[in-house]
Coordinates of C-alpha atoms in Angstrom, one line a residue:
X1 CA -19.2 -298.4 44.5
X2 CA -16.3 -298.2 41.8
X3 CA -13.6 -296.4 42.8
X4 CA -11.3 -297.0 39.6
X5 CA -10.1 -293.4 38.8
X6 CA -10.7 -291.8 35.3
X7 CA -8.2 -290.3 33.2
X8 CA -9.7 -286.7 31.0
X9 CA -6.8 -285.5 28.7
X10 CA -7.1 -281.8 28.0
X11 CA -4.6 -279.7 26.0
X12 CA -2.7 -277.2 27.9
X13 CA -4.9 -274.0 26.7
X14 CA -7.9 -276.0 27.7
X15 CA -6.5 -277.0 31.1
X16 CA -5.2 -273.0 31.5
X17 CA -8.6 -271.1 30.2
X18 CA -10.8 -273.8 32.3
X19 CA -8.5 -273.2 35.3
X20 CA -9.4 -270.0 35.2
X21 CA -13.2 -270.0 34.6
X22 CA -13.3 -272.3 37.8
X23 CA -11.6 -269.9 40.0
X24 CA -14.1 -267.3 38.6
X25 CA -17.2 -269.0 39.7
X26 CA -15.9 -270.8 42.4
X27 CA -14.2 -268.4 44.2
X28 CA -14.6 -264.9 42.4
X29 CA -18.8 -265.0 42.0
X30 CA -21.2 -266.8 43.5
X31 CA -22.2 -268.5 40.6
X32 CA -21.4 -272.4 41.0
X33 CA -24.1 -272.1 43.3
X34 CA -26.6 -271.1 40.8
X35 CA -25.1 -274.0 38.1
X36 CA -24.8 -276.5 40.4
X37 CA -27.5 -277.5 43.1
X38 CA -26.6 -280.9 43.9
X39 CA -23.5 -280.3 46.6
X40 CA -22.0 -284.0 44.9
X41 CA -21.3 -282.1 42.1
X42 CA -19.0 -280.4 43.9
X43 CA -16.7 -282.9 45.0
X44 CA -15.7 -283.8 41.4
X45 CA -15.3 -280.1 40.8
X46 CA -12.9 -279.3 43.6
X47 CA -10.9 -281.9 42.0
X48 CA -10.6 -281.0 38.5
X49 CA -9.5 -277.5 40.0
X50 CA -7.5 -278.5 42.7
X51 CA -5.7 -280.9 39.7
X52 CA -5.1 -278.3 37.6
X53 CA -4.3 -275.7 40.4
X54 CA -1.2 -277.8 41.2
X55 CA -0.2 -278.7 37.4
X56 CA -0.3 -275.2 35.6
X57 CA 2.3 -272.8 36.5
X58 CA 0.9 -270.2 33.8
X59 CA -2.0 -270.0 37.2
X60 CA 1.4 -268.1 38.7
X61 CA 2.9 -266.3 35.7
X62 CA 3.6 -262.7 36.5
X63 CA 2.0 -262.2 32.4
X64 CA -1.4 -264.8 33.5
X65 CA -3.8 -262.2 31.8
X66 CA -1.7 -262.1 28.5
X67 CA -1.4 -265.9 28.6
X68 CA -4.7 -266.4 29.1
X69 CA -6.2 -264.2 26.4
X70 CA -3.7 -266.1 24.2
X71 CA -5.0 -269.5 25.2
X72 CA -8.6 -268.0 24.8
X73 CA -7.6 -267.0 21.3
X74 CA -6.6 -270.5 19.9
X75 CA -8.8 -272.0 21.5
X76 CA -11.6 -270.3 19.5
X77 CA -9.4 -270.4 16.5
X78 CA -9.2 -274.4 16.9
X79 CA -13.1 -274.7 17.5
X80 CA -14.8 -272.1 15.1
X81 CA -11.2 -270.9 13.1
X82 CA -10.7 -267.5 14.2
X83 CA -14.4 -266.3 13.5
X84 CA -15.9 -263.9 16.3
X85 CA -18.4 -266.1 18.0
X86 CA -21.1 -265.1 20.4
X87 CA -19.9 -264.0 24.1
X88 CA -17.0 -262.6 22.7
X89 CA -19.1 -259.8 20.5
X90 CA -21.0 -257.1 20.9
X91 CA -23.7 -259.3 19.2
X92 CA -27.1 -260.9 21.4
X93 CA -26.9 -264.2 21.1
X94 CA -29.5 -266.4 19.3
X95 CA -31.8 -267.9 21.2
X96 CA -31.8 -271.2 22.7
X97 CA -33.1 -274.5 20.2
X98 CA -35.7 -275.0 22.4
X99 CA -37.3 -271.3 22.8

């Protein structure tokens, strides 16, 4: 088995609002369990949130909700330039390609 590591480069909003949605379904919801079935999948999970649990002092910022909606904000600014997108709308969603 190759045990090489792997490097994933991810700017610091992406790092901050990722840190974040892992907490929610990993510790906040039950809902890694309904995403992920195969327990393997986990192991690589813990470690991208433990990683980023240890490198992001925003996680600790006495402002975290502030700072996070601002991440959240250029972050859909740098992928769809500032236009509302769905999930952040009052709007349904379209469907899936394959419905």
């Amino acid at each position: 088995m190759d045990e090489e590591a792997i490097t994933i480069r991810l700017t610091r909003d992406q790092a901050f609002v990722l840190s974040d949605w892992l907490y929610q379904v990993m510790f906040r919801s039950d809902d890694l369990d309904g995403i992920v079935r195969d327990r393997a999948v986990w192991s690589p999970i813990h470690a991208i949130s433990g990683t980023l649990d240890k490198t992001l002092s925003e996680i600790f910022a006495p402002d975290y909700g502030p700072r996070l909606e601002a991440a959240k904000e250029r972050l859909r600014a740098d992928v769809y330039g500032g236009a509302d997108v769905y999930g952040e709308t009052d709007e349904p969603a379209p469907p899936d390609e394959g419905d």
